[in-house]
Structures are given as structure tokens and as C-alpha cells.
mmCIF file of C-alpha atoms in Angstrom:
data_model
loop_
_atom_site.group_PDB
_atom_site.id
_atom_site.type_symbol
_atom_site.label_atom_id
_atom_site.label_comp_id
_atom_site.label_asym_id
_atom_site.label_seq_id
_atom_site.Cartn_x
_atom_site.Cartn_y
_atom_site.Cartn_z
ATOM 1 C CA MET L 1 -6.299 14.426 -24.077
ATOM 2 C CA GLY L 2 -9.416 13.283 -22.301
ATOM 3 C CA ASN L 3 -8.950 9.801 -23.714
ATOM 4 C CA HIS L 4 -5.290 8.975 -23.145
ATOM 5 C CA ILE L 5 -2.210 9.567 -21.017
ATOM 6 C CA HIS L 6 1.500 9.607 -21.758
ATOM 7 C CA LEU L 7 4.036 7.891 -19.517
ATOM 8 C CA LEU L 8 7.790 7.855 -19.877
ATOM 9 C CA ILE L 9 8.940 4.802 -17.939
ATOM 10 C CA LYS L 10 12.377 3.343 -17.418
ATOM 11 C CA GLU L 11 12.143 -0.430 -17.600
ATOM 12 C CA GLU L 12 14.520 -1.985 -15.084
ATOM 13 C CA LYS L 13 13.495 -4.897 -12.898
ATOM 14 C CA GLU L 14 10.117 -5.665 -14.429
ATOM 15 C CA ALA L 15 8.928 -5.929 -18.020
ATOM 16 C CA LEU L 16 6.844 -3.048 -19.337
ATOM 17 C CA GLU L 17 3.853 -5.372 -19.760
ATOM 18 C CA ILE L 18 3.849 -6.152 -16.053
ATOM 19 C CA ILE L 19 4.274 -2.496 -15.076
ATOM 20 C CA MET L 20 1.397 -1.439 -17.294
ATOM 21 C CA ARG L 21 -0.801 -4.281 -16.087
ATOM 22 C CA ARG L 22 -0.238 -3.171 -12.484
ATOM 23 C CA ILE L 23 -0.910 0.490 -13.234
ATOM 24 C CA GLY L 24 -4.004 -0.376 -15.279
ATOM 25 C CA ALA L 25 -5.408 -2.810 -12.744
ATOM 26 C CA SER L 26 -4.862 -0.441 -9.809
ATOM 27 C CA TYR L 27 -6.456 2.465 -11.645
ATOM 28 C CA VAL L 28 -9.443 0.456 -12.862
ATOM 29 C CA TYR L 29 -9.994 -0.922 -9.331
ATOM 30 C CA TRP L 30 -9.904 2.623 -7.871
ATOM 31 C CA TYR L 31 -12.069 4.120 -10.629
ATOM 32 C CA ASN L 32 -14.712 1.380 -10.446
ATOM 33 C CA LEU L 33 -14.847 1.661 -6.672
ATOM 34 C CA LYS L 34 -15.107 5.436 -6.761
ATOM 35 C CA TYR L 35 -17.861 5.536 -9.397
ATOM 36 C CA ASN L 36 -19.636 2.367 -8.248
ATOM 37 C CA ARG L 37 -19.176 0.563 -11.545
ATOM 38 C CA TYR L 38 -17.888 -2.798 -12.805
ATOM 39 C CA GLY L 39 -15.977 -4.090 -15.797
ATOM 40 C CA HIS L 40 -13.354 -2.899 -18.239
ATOM 41 C CA LEU L 41 -12.324 0.714 -18.443
ATOM 42 C CA PHE L 42 -9.714 0.809 -21.226
ATOM 43 C CA GLN L 43 -10.590 0.219 -24.874
ATOM 44 C CA ASP L 44 -7.262 -1.022 -26.177
ATOM 45 C CA ARG L 45 -3.875 -2.260 -25.056
ATOM 46 C CA TYR L 46 -1.330 0.471 -24.382
ATOM 47 C CA LYS L 47 0.995 1.562 -27.161
ATOM 48 C CA SER L 48 4.711 1.865 -26.602
ATOM 49 C CA GLU L 49 7.954 2.659 -28.290
ATOM 50 C CA VAL L 50 11.577 2.305 -27.232
ATOM 51 C CA VAL L 51 13.566 5.422 -26.331
ATOM 52 C CA GLU L 52 17.160 4.499 -27.057
ATOM 53 C CA ASP L 53 19.145 7.713 -26.675
ATOM 54 C CA GLU L 54 19.225 10.890 -24.611
ATOM 55 C CA SER L 55 18.303 13.156 -27.477
ATOM 56 C CA TYR L 56 15.112 11.256 -28.199
ATOM 57 C CA PHE L 57 14.381 10.948 -24.476
ATOM 58 C CA LEU L 58 14.373 14.767 -24.206
ATOM 59 C CA THR L 59 12.248 15.047 -27.355
ATOM 60 C CA VAL L 60 9.673 12.626 -25.915
ATOM 61 C CA LEU L 61 9.683 14.420 -22.569
ATOM 62 C CA ARG L 62 9.077 17.786 -24.315
ATOM 63 C CA TYR L 63 6.369 16.219 -26.444
ATOM 64 C CA ILE L 64 4.589 14.918 -23.329
ATOM 65 C CA HIS L 65 4.850 18.274 -21.544
ATOM 66 C CA GLN L 66 3.706 20.252 -24.623
ATOM 67 C CA ASN L 67 0.791 17.893 -25.362
ATOM 68 C CA PRO L 68 -1.827 19.736 -23.253
ATOM 69 C CA VAL L 69 -0.713 23.019 -24.811
ATOM 70 C CA LYS L 70 -1.055 21.655 -28.366
ATOM 71 C CA ALA L 71 -4.433 20.191 -27.422
ATOM 72 C CA GLY L 72 -5.570 23.683 -26.386
ATOM 73 C CA ILE L 73 -6.227 22.697 -22.775
ATOM 74 C CA VAL L 74 -3.758 25.200 -21.309
ATOM 75 C CA ALA L 75 -1.569 28.009 -22.685
ATOM 76 C CA ASP L 76 1.462 26.992 -20.617
ATOM 77 C CA ALA L 77 2.621 23.485 -19.631
ATOM 78 C CA ALA L 78 3.134 24.738 -16.059
ATOM 79 C CA ASN L 79 -0.633 25.270 -15.795
ATOM 80 C CA TYR L 80 -1.579 21.671 -16.528
ATOM 81 C CA ASN L 81 -2.262 19.869 -13.235
ATOM 82 C CA TRP L 82 -1.641 16.378 -14.552
ATOM 83 C CA SER L 83 1.822 16.959 -15.978
ATOM 84 C CA SER L 84 5.226 16.220 -14.502
ATOM 85 C CA TYR L 85 6.550 19.542 -15.857
ATOM 86 C CA ASN L 86 6.209 21.307 -12.510
ATOM 87 C CA GLU L 87 8.189 18.535 -10.786
ATOM 88 C CA TYR L 88 11.123 19.417 -13.006
ATOM 89 C CA VAL L 89 10.938 23.155 -12.408
ATOM 90 C CA GLY L 90 9.643 23.114 -8.832
ATOM 91 C CA LYS L 91 8.740 20.701 -6.101
ATOM 92 C CA ARG L 92 9.588 17.027 -6.763
ATOM 93 C CA ALA L 93 7.206 14.352 -5.585
ATOM 94 C CA ILE L 94 7.162 11.115 -7.584
ATOM 95 C CA VAL L 95 9.189 11.820 -10.749
ATOM 96 C CA ASP L 96 12.910 11.161 -11.040
ATOM 97 C CA THR L 97 13.897 14.509 -12.510
ATOM 98 C CA ASP L 98 17.639 14.099 -11.956
ATOM 99 C CA PHE L 99 18.121 11.785 -14.935
ATOM 100 C CA ALA L 100 16.758 14.310 -17.450
ATOM 101 C CA LEU L 101 18.324 17.364 -15.839
ATOM 102 C CA ARG L 102 21.786 15.762 -15.751
ATOM 103 C CA ILE L 103 21.613 15.377 -19.521
ATOM 104 C CA TYR L 104 21.629 19.185 -19.721
ATOM 105 C CA SER L 105 24.223 19.890 -17.038
ATOM 106 C CA SER L 106 25.628 18.641 -13.731
ATOM 107 C CA ASP L 107 24.864 22.119 -12.354
ATOM 108 C CA ARG L 108 21.156 21.996 -11.391
ATOM 109 C CA GLU L 109 20.515 25.718 -12.017
ATOM 110 C CA LYS L 110 22.041 25.550 -15.507
ATOM 111 C CA ALA L 111 20.178 22.328 -16.188
ATOM 112 C CA LEU L 112 16.856 23.948 -15.228
ATOM 113 C CA GLU L 113 17.523 26.921 -17.505
ATOM 114 C CA SER L 114 18.331 24.612 -20.418
ATOM 115 C CA PHE L 115 15.355 22.395 -19.631
ATOM 116 C CA LYS L 116 12.956 25.360 -19.681
ATOM 117 C CA ARG L 117 14.498 26.813 -22.820
ATOM 118 C CA PHE L 118 14.232 23.445 -24.620
ATOM 119 C CA HIS L 119 10.588 23.078 -23.544
ATOM 120 C CA TRP L 120 9.687 26.501 -24.893
ATOM 121 C CA ILE L 121 10.874 25.574 -28.384
ATOM 122 C CA SER L 122 7.852 24.925 -30.500
ATOM 123 C CA SER L 123 8.077 21.581 -32.248
ATOM 124 C CA ASP L 124 6.073 19.369 -34.540
ATOM 125 C CA ASP L 125 7.440 16.207 -32.966
ATOM 126 C CA LEU L 126 5.158 13.198 -33.169
ATOM 127 C CA CYS L 127 6.102 10.652 -30.551
ATOM 128 C CA LEU L 128 3.758 7.697 -30.837
ATOM 129 C CA ASP L 129 0.948 10.150 -31.368
ATOM 130 C CA VAL L 130 -2.472 8.799 -30.441
ATOM 131 C CA SER L 131 -5.016 9.128 -33.192
ATOM 132 C CA GLU L 132 -8.677 8.391 -33.351
ATOM 133 C CA ASN L 133 -8.355 5.703 -36.018
ATOM 134 C CA LYS L 134 -11.355 3.628 -36.975
ATOM 135 C CA ARG L 135 -10.999 0.026 -35.837
ATOM 136 C CA LEU L 136 -10.130 -2.360 -38.639
ATOM 137 C CA THR L 137 -12.528 -5.271 -39.189
ATOM 138 C CA ASP L 138 -11.211 -8.836 -39.411
ATOM 139 C CA LYS L 139 -12.084 -8.891 -43.119
ATOM 140 C CA MET L 140 -10.006 -5.726 -43.706
ATOM 141 C CA VAL L 141 -7.117 -7.123 -41.666
ATOM 142 C CA VAL L 142 -7.149 -10.440 -43.580
ATOM 143 C CA GLU L 143 -6.861 -8.539 -46.860
ATOM 144 C CA ILE L 144 -4.005 -6.389 -45.509
ATOM 145 C CA ILE L 145 -2.124 -9.478 -44.306
ATOM 146 C CA LYS L 146 -2.613 -11.332 -47.613
ATOM 147 C CA GLN L 147 -1.553 -8.332 -49.685
ATOM 148 C CA LYS L 148 1.347 -6.995 -47.645
ATOM 149 C CA CYS L 149 2.788 -10.342 -46.586
ATOM 150 C CA ARG L 150 2.179 -12.038 -49.966
ATOM 151 C CA VAL L 151 0.375 -15.046 -48.505
ATOM 152 C CA ASN L 152 -2.833 -16.848 -49.470
ATOM 153 C CA HIS L 153 -3.901 -17.463 -45.891
ATOM 154 C CA CYS L 154 -2.964 -15.525 -42.744
ATOM 155 C CA SER L 155 -1.690 -18.630 -40.950
ATOM 156 C CA GLU L 156 1.048 -19.039 -43.594
ATOM 157 C CA ILE L 157 3.024 -16.374 -41.730
ATOM 158 C CA GLN L 158 3.706 -18.991 -39.058
ATOM 159 C CA SER L 159 5.943 -20.967 -41.449
ATOM 160 C CA VAL L 160 7.931 -17.987 -42.718
ATOM 161 C CA GLU L 161 11.552 -17.619 -41.545
ATOM 162 C CA LYS L 162 11.675 -15.925 -38.084
ATOM 163 C CA ASP L 163 13.344 -12.678 -39.209
ATOM 164 C CA GLN L 164 10.901 -12.246 -42.096
ATOM 165 C CA ARG L 165 7.939 -13.167 -39.871
ATOM 166 C CA ASP L 166 9.006 -10.514 -37.335
ATOM 167 C CA ARG L 167 9.334 -7.906 -40.103
ATOM 168 C CA TYR L 168 5.824 -8.761 -41.256
ATOM 169 C CA LEU L 169 4.443 -8.541 -37.709
ATOM 170 C CA LYS L 170 6.178 -5.222 -37.088
ATOM 171 C CA PHE L 171 4.828 -3.854 -40.356
ATOM 172 C CA LEU L 172 1.300 -5.032 -39.485
ATOM 173 C CA LYS L 173 1.543 -3.251 -36.132
ATOM 174 C CA GLU L 174 2.553 -0.062 -37.934
ATOM 175 C CA GLU L 175 -0.489 -0.479 -40.198
ATOM 176 C CA GLY L 176 -2.713 -0.261 -37.103
ATOM 177 C CA LEU L 177 -3.514 -3.909 -36.435
ATOM 178 C CA SER L 178 -4.084 -4.698 -32.778
ATOM 179 C CA THR L 179 -1.923 -7.335 -31.126
ATOM 180 C CA ARG L 180 -4.965 -9.482 -30.305
ATOM 181 C CA GLN L 181 -6.322 -9.293 -33.818
ATOM 182 C CA ASP L 182 -2.909 -10.019 -35.318
ATOM 183 C CA ALA L 183 -2.392 -13.037 -33.038
ATOM 184 C CA ARG L 184 -5.890 -14.413 -33.581
ATOM 185 C CA LEU L 185 -5.843 -14.166 -37.369
ATOM 186 C CA THR L 186 -2.278 -15.439 -37.913
ATOM 187 C CA GLY L 187 -2.297 -18.066 -35.167
ATOM 188 C CA ILE L 188 0.939 -16.645 -33.784
ATOM 189 C CA SER L 189 1.093 -16.183 -30.022
ATOM 190 C CA ARG L 190 0.509 -12.696 -28.581
ATOM 191 C CA GLY L 191 3.952 -12.834 -26.933
ATOM 192 C CA ILE L 192 5.662 -13.246 -30.298
ATOM 193 C CA VAL L 193 3.489 -10.531 -31.888
ATOM 194 C CA LEU L 194 4.335 -8.164 -29.018
ATOM 195 C CA LYS L 195 8.094 -8.765 -29.333
ATOM 196 C CA ALA L 196 8.185 -8.286 -33.110
#
């Protein structure tokens, strides 16, 4: 966990890209100032997935809270300083805990009991798990695109029907291709690659 963070963000007025850009820029500015350094701090673009229902929301929340325990950093989620877990069970500061707790019950005490019980359930949930994958070279990516998308040249994906193109792009993301690499090799704009 020394190389990544997990955020569960409700997208309302601003797009996730803008929110993450602001968080990233603010943190990099602070970090560079504090440690008297310059330049980039993050290796890759953030990874995200949509949480579409309450059940999965609670699963993701538990996954985030159990992550330091599974990583062997602490024995109990309550002992991890950088987690929102204690805001749910204790003093609230910056996290909107009401949304999650109301899923359990409108009675706050009952909701807290259910919340704690659910978080103590051991699970093997993998919610956009971060792995230490080796970066794919352009040559490797070109071969993946040609093989999986059944094209002779990567740029041919541009002329494929929109729905099929988006299925290809989504598949390529799942294969581990970065958005930049995907956009550069296919000639499709980053915005389209991101939305696929």
C-alpha cells in the first residue's frame, strides 16, 4: 500500500477526470514543496470503475477498509491512520458517512452495528485491485491489438463501427493497455479511449 491509494468518490457536479486532476495537482504541489523537489510524482493515470448499486458500494467500501489489514500493515482497520474507517465508527471530519450508514438502517446505532459486522466479514473481494504488472512495450501492444481486434494495422480500429470500436477499446483496457498508449497507437483520441 505504499504505492497507491483508494478513493470512493461520488461524481456530481464535476467529472471524475477533473476531480482527480485537482487532487493530484494539489498533492504534487504540496509534496514537491515539502521535499524541495520538482517534476512528476505519479507513474500512471488513476484507475477507476463505476459503482452502480448499494451492494457493490458496500463491498468496495469494505475492500478499501480491509486493504491495509490484507497488506499486513495493521491487524485491525481501526488502527490504520490513513483510512476513513474511524470516521464511520467515531468522529467524522471529511467523509460523508451518512450515505453508507443509511443503507444499513435509518437508526444510526443499528447502522453502526451492521457496518462493523459487515466489515469484520473476511472476504476475497477484488475491487479494481492494483497489481505490479510489467509495463507493456509498444511492440507487444501492437501485436495484442492486431490479434484481439483482428486488424492488420492499429489505426484500422478508427474505421470500425462505434459500438464495436468501444468494445475493442474496453477490452484493450482490461488487457492492461494504458490510455495514452492505446490512443497513440490507434490514433483514437484519449477522450474516446477513456469513455469506452
